[in-house]
XYZ file of C-alpha atoms in Angstrom:
428
model
C 10.164 10.612 -20.123
C 11.318 7.571 -22.086
C 8.159 5.535 -22.780
C 9.933 3.007 -25.015
C 12.402 2.214 -22.233
C 9.617 1.952 -19.671
C 7.329 -0.352 -21.641
C 10.229 -2.456 -22.915
C 11.371 -2.826 -19.318
C 7.849 -3.705 -18.177
C 7.615 -6.356 -20.879
C 10.958 -7.795 -19.779
C 9.807 -7.952 -16.145
C 6.568 -9.741 -17.085
C 8.465 -12.176 -19.315
C 10.949 -12.797 -16.496
C 8.134 -13.740 -14.116
C 6.519 -16.027 -16.692
C 9.881 -17.770 -17.129
C 9.549 -19.026 -13.526
C 6.217 -20.757 -14.100
C 7.469 -23.905 -15.918
C 9.630 -24.961 -12.970
C 6.757 -24.269 -10.576
C 4.364 -26.356 -12.689
C 6.899 -29.203 -12.875
C 6.582 -29.513 -9.094
C 2.841 -30.250 -9.291
C 3.417 -33.961 -8.612
C 4.952 -33.141 -5.212
C 2.268 -30.598 -4.229
C 4.346 -27.724 -5.670
C 7.179 -28.194 -3.184
C 10.301 -26.585 -4.630
C 12.622 -26.441 -1.621
C 16.112 -27.556 -2.568
C 15.485 -27.617 -6.328
C 18.186 -26.238 -8.629
C 17.143 -23.216 -10.661
C 16.728 -24.012 -14.342
C 18.512 -21.929 -17.032
C 15.116 -20.474 -17.990
C 14.501 -19.361 -14.402
C 17.966 -17.822 -14.154
C 17.395 -15.962 -17.406
C 14.057 -14.768 -16.060
C 15.716 -13.284 -12.981
C 18.191 -11.435 -15.196
C 15.314 -10.127 -17.326
C 13.527 -8.836 -14.221
C 16.602 -6.953 -12.994
C 17.341 -5.439 -16.413
C 13.676 -4.631 -16.990
C 13.327 -2.894 -13.628
C 16.386 -0.742 -14.362
C 14.927 0.151 -17.771
C 11.657 1.161 -16.114
C 13.557 3.323 -13.645
C 15.385 5.041 -16.502
C 12.113 5.598 -18.345
C 10.435 7.160 -15.321
C 13.189 9.305 -13.819
C 16.344 9.971 -15.857
C 19.204 11.607 -13.969
C 18.914 15.018 -15.653
C 15.242 15.292 -14.743
C 16.020 14.140 -11.210
C 18.541 16.954 -10.680
C 16.383 19.682 -12.242
C 13.326 18.643 -10.246
C 15.215 18.740 -6.967
C 16.214 22.320 -7.732
C 12.651 23.324 -8.646
C 11.264 21.881 -5.426
C 12.483 25.024 -3.663
C 9.659 26.922 -5.387
C 6.670 27.362 -3.089
C 3.184 26.758 -4.405
C 0.035 27.023 -2.317
C -3.004 25.054 -3.399
C -6.351 25.077 -1.629
C -9.020 22.488 -2.292
C -12.301 24.406 -2.183
C -13.611 23.906 1.330
C -17.337 23.913 0.563
C -17.182 22.116 -2.777
C -19.439 19.084 -3.144
C -18.022 15.711 -4.062
C -18.251 15.321 -7.824
C -18.096 12.336 -10.161
C -14.403 13.116 -10.605
C -13.772 12.699 -6.883
C -15.710 9.418 -6.663
C -13.876 8.059 -9.692
C -10.535 8.887 -8.054
C -11.676 7.330 -4.768
C -12.768 4.114 -6.497
C -9.452 3.766 -8.349
C -7.368 4.453 -5.247
C -9.427 1.930 -3.231
C -8.534 -0.727 -5.813
C -4.884 0.365 -5.698
C -4.845 0.129 -1.903
C -6.510 -3.299 -1.948
C -3.731 -4.556 -4.225
C -1.160 -2.808 -2.045
C -2.413 -4.201 1.286
C -2.840 -7.655 -0.242
C 0.961 -7.980 -0.515
C 1.909 -7.794 3.188
C -1.357 -9.534 4.183
C -0.286 -12.514 2.054
C 2.718 -12.979 4.347
C 0.515 -14.541 7.017
C -0.996 -17.052 4.593
C 2.305 -18.245 3.131
C 3.956 -18.699 6.525
C 2.327 -22.062 7.417
C 3.221 -23.645 4.089
C 6.721 -22.214 3.929
C 7.382 -23.189 7.557
C 6.405 -26.786 6.853
C 8.185 -27.035 3.494
C 11.487 -25.570 4.659
C 11.328 -27.167 8.128
C 11.548 -23.860 9.970
C 11.258 -23.000 13.623
C 8.939 -20.147 14.573
C 11.889 -17.792 15.015
C 13.145 -18.670 11.541
C 9.656 -18.309 10.060
C 9.423 -14.835 11.601
C 12.262 -13.655 9.341
C 9.909 -13.712 6.350
C 7.398 -11.127 7.666
C 10.263 -9.216 9.268
C 11.887 -8.779 5.859
C 8.574 -7.723 4.328
C 7.744 -5.194 7.053
C 11.249 -3.679 7.080
C 10.892 -3.215 3.322
C 7.496 -1.582 3.873
C 8.933 0.966 6.303
C 11.825 1.849 4.001
C 9.505 1.949 0.986
C 7.214 4.443 2.725
C 10.139 6.829 3.202
C 11.661 6.253 -0.230
C 8.440 6.529 -2.226
C 7.378 9.604 -0.259
C 10.515 11.284 -1.583
C 10.030 9.897 -5.094
C 6.463 11.197 -5.158
C 7.802 14.755 -4.919
C 10.676 14.254 -7.353
C 9.165 12.172 -10.184
C 5.461 12.673 -9.486
C 2.673 10.627 -7.913
C 1.719 8.713 -11.062
C 5.277 7.685 -11.915
C 5.789 6.515 -8.322
C 2.675 4.326 -8.544
C 3.865 2.920 -11.879
C 7.223 1.978 -10.408
C 5.558 0.355 -7.387
C 3.415 -1.716 -9.773
C 6.537 -2.876 -11.629
C 8.068 -3.906 -8.294
C 4.876 -5.847 -7.471
C 5.138 -7.757 -10.742
C 8.844 -8.496 -10.419
C 8.741 -9.702 -6.824
C 5.925 -12.155 -7.537
C 8.694 -14.666 -8.315
C 8.973 -15.110 -4.563
C 6.554 -17.970 -5.224
C 9.195 -19.854 -7.205
C 12.231 -19.424 -4.962
C 13.714 -22.838 -3.982
C 15.753 -21.179 -1.203
C 14.204 -19.679 1.936
C 16.895 -16.988 1.957
C 15.731 -15.817 -1.456
C 12.158 -15.776 -0.183
C 13.212 -13.321 2.518
C 15.092 -11.123 0.020
C 12.160 -11.028 -2.402
C 9.717 -10.262 0.427
C 11.898 -7.320 1.438
C 11.766 -5.977 -2.134
C 8.022 -6.590 -2.263
C 7.698 -4.558 0.933
C 9.463 -1.620 -0.713
C 6.728 -1.349 -3.331
C 3.890 -2.060 -0.883
C 5.101 0.589 1.541
C 5.507 3.086 -1.281
C 1.967 2.887 -2.597
C 0.279 3.900 0.665
C 1.710 7.431 1.177
C 1.271 8.264 -2.508
C -2.411 7.300 -2.487
C -3.139 9.329 0.651
C -1.134 12.306 -0.644
C -3.310 12.407 -3.763
C -6.489 12.202 -1.694
C -5.322 15.016 0.572
C -4.563 17.227 -2.424
C -7.714 16.606 -4.445
C -10.589 15.932 -1.999
C -12.644 18.923 -0.697
C -11.343 19.904 2.725
C -14.611 19.388 4.619
C -14.917 15.843 3.289
C -11.261 14.885 3.485
C -11.009 13.396 6.976
C -13.771 10.796 6.878
C -13.083 9.901 3.238
C -9.432 9.163 3.925
C -10.517 7.003 6.875
C -13.054 5.215 4.672
C -10.641 4.681 1.772
C -7.896 3.487 4.100
C -10.278 1.180 5.949
C -11.831 -0.367 2.858
C -8.410 -0.712 1.251
C -7.049 -2.503 4.319
C -10.053 -4.766 4.769
C -10.284 -5.408 1.034
C -6.606 -6.302 0.849
C -6.928 -8.782 3.711
C -10.092 -10.203 2.157
C -8.328 -10.605 -1.198
C -5.386 -12.356 0.475
C -7.503 -14.652 2.664
C -10.022 -15.376 -0.087
C -7.257 -16.246 -2.546
C -5.669 -18.502 0.046
C -8.980 -20.258 0.721
C -9.665 -20.833 -2.978
C -6.201 -21.537 -4.385
C -3.860 -22.823 -1.691
C -5.500 -26.251 -1.144
C -4.991 -27.062 -4.847
C -1.903 -25.101 -5.914
C 0.055 -24.776 -2.664
C 1.173 -21.672 -0.829
C 3.457 -20.443 -3.603
C 0.557 -19.535 -5.887
C -0.310 -16.665 -3.516
C 2.901 -14.873 -4.450
C 2.340 -15.349 -8.170
C -0.852 -13.279 -7.829
C 1.480 -10.280 -7.808
C 1.728 -10.647 -11.590
C -1.931 -10.043 -12.580
C -2.578 -7.520 -9.799
C 0.568 -5.556 -10.659
C -0.343 -5.489 -14.354
C -3.823 -4.285 -13.378
C -2.257 -1.349 -11.501
C -0.162 -0.467 -14.538
C -3.288 0.006 -16.639
C -5.335 1.660 -13.891
C -2.622 4.296 -13.603
C -3.850 6.053 -16.739
C -6.983 7.062 -14.794
C -5.036 8.510 -11.849
C -4.400 12.276 -12.126
C -1.040 13.792 -11.399
C -0.596 16.143 -8.447
C -1.372 19.745 -9.539
C 1.341 21.055 -7.247
C 3.906 18.757 -8.823
C 2.834 19.885 -12.312
C 3.148 23.557 -11.309
C 6.619 22.937 -9.903
C 7.506 21.310 -13.246
C 6.213 24.308 -15.165
C 3.422 22.247 -16.768
C 0.816 24.886 -15.971
C -1.791 23.962 -18.598
C -1.982 20.383 -17.309
C -2.068 21.612 -13.725
C -4.905 24.070 -14.326
C -6.917 21.469 -16.233
C -6.759 19.115 -13.243
C -7.392 21.963 -10.794
C -10.543 22.953 -12.679
C -11.634 19.327 -12.836
C -11.310 18.916 -9.057
C -12.139 22.540 -8.101
C -8.794 23.553 -6.661
C -7.537 27.118 -6.226
C -4.005 28.357 -6.810
C -3.401 30.850 -3.984
C -0.582 33.434 -4.246
C 2.243 32.793 -1.793
C 1.904 36.137 0.047
C 3.449 36.989 3.446
C -0.048 36.753 4.955
C -0.493 33.252 3.548
C 2.921 32.248 4.767
C 2.213 33.287 8.327
C -1.279 31.806 8.505
C -1.669 29.078 11.098
C -2.834 25.662 9.861
C -5.984 25.952 11.951
C -6.872 29.481 10.854
C -9.700 30.185 8.371
C -7.274 31.485 5.761
C -5.361 28.208 5.772
C -8.309 25.848 6.144
C -8.284 23.120 3.583
C -4.711 23.845 2.460
C -3.048 20.472 1.907
C 0.083 22.036 0.498
C 1.870 25.118 1.761
C 5.300 26.403 2.608
C 7.363 23.392 3.725
C 7.734 23.026 7.457
C 10.294 21.228 9.574
C 9.378 17.766 10.802
C 10.868 18.663 14.192
C 7.869 20.967 14.741
C 5.761 17.874 15.359
C 7.572 17.170 18.622
C 7.411 20.751 19.858
C 4.565 22.512 21.682
C 1.665 22.549 21.068
C 1.948 19.254 19.138
C 4.126 17.234 21.540
C 1.326 15.361 23.296
C -0.651 14.809 20.100
C 2.375 13.402 18.254
C 3.290 11.120 21.157
C -0.268 9.844 21.543
C -0.758 9.145 17.841
C 2.667 7.481 17.603
C 1.883 5.125 20.490
C -1.541 4.395 19.002
C 0.066 3.575 15.662
C 2.658 1.309 17.265
C -0.073 -0.518 19.169
C -2.075 -0.976 15.962
C 1.032 -2.336 14.247
C 1.612 -4.838 17.061
C -1.971 -6.082 16.791
C -1.930 -6.208 12.996
C 1.485 -7.784 12.499
C 1.907 -9.446 15.872
C -1.509 -11.111 15.994
C -3.229 -11.194 12.602
C -0.067 -12.182 10.749
C 0.356 -15.302 12.876
C -3.311 -16.335 12.845
C -3.093 -18.711 9.844
C -0.122 -20.544 11.375
C -1.701 -20.663 14.839
C -5.051 -21.906 13.533
C -3.372 -24.771 11.706
C -1.325 -25.655 14.756
C -4.663 -26.007 16.592
C -5.809 -28.667 14.134
C -7.632 -26.798 11.356
C -6.760 -27.742 7.801
C -5.673 -25.294 5.084
C -9.128 -24.656 3.613
C -10.923 -24.284 6.966
C -8.416 -21.869 8.523
C -8.263 -19.660 5.428
C -12.058 -19.606 5.082
C -12.490 -18.481 8.710
C -10.173 -15.542 8.093
C -11.864 -14.665 4.799
C -15.244 -14.522 6.560
C -13.803 -12.339 9.307
C -12.635 -9.870 6.653
C -16.183 -9.704 5.260
C -17.483 -8.811 8.731
C -14.942 -5.981 8.898
C -16.442 -4.131 5.909
C -19.502 -2.683 7.721
C -17.303 -1.887 10.721
C -15.121 0.241 8.440
C -18.154 2.214 7.294
C -19.216 2.741 10.919
C -15.737 4.005 11.842
C -15.750 6.538 8.995
C -19.253 7.738 9.954
C -18.341 8.109 13.637
C -15.092 9.863 12.728
C -17.024 12.419 10.672
C -20.224 12.805 12.709
C -19.194 12.150 16.295
C -15.585 12.576 17.441
C -12.187 11.714 16.027
C -10.602 11.080 19.413
C -13.559 9.240 20.900
C -13.836 6.997 17.835
C -10.186 6.008 18.213
C -10.686 5.305 21.921
C -13.869 3.302 21.302
C -12.321 0.982 18.746
C -9.142 0.615 20.780
C -11.292 -0.617 23.665
C -13.158 -3.013 21.358
C -9.821 -4.360 20.121
C -8.639 -4.902 23.688
C -11.877 -6.721 24.517
C -11.515 -8.974 21.468
C -7.894 -9.818 22.306
C -8.898 -10.566 25.897
C -11.575 -12.919 24.573
C -9.038 -14.754 22.418
C -6.756 -15.074 25.432
C -9.511 -16.437 27.671
C -10.991 -18.899 25.186
C -7.780 -20.042 23.508
C -8.016 -23.352 21.579
C -11.718 -23.688 22.418
C -12.402 -21.170 19.627
C -11.634 -23.779 16.966
C -13.354 -26.756 18.569
C -15.968 -28.299 16.285
C -19.334 -29.309 17.809
C -19.973 -33.041 17.794
C -22.676 -34.289 15.439
């Protein structure tokens, strides 16, 4: 809505991040250790530029008048139906490829937490409980960001939400130059806001634009490759860069990856439903034709159709429901089961994988060896992701979840039984 304000703000954020690099480079003689250093005037000015630039970007993307008018228009009901039997076209594969890259960048942010923990713990002299505050701040930000960006996606649009998340990625990359551990935690929390926001927006776009019959397995595949790719990018970057440039360089990668998202955004379509709500019907119909989407009249019959009925099949957007319906019959057991499954996955992902780099080094592996092991493990996960998507589509959703939960339990049991013997090197 105000492109000059947005791009001027983006430029200020990038310049603010670059202003932190001289002080980081000055610490090269001490292996890039910056704990306890006093911020230079240039660094302080850079922080001010980032704050001002972020506010300018926010103004450019969602001015107050637009915010209020959009909230009023959201009461209008629009039903869109992605053609159920439509084949996947070049347009769909292009969107999938772009969103996979976006998710890799997104997942890379929280995945990096595990690889900076060993270095930050040693540099700041932290106990394990103190070190845990860093991922805690990042994950809390991720949860809040998921809720906040989900709302923003409806009010300012999917593309604008992704743009703002990219700006947040760029700005919070200065976490790599923070002399104080407290500021590291604060910046990781802000980074989590953007990382958590990208995920629901990407999946919302997929749900709206992918043919209904192909939607389930493709969302699983995109989510899986994005997650594995993000962990591979984080572990690979740590293996290549950390031994030479220290752990802080991993945060600075938020600058180039965030800028990449800014320019990729031009290839991401806006939500047709959002455009219709805005009254931008020509743009909406152009995208709907491109992705083969129907605009269905909001008739009483359509309103009363059940989600699992033929008339509603493939309808990603309909009359808004109440979230409390998810805990009522017949969805009570399903919601409880999926919630517990998700919590268990979170405990494994953030309670085990996040601590692996620190635990491997405590067992005697050096920086390069521990990071390379984890990078290789991420490579092995790529074919497993493809297998999961195929089983989800061709076999059984529930049974696939059960199968891989059992495999995860078996792997964790193996780690428990073998313990430190897993990192023992054979004698030569």
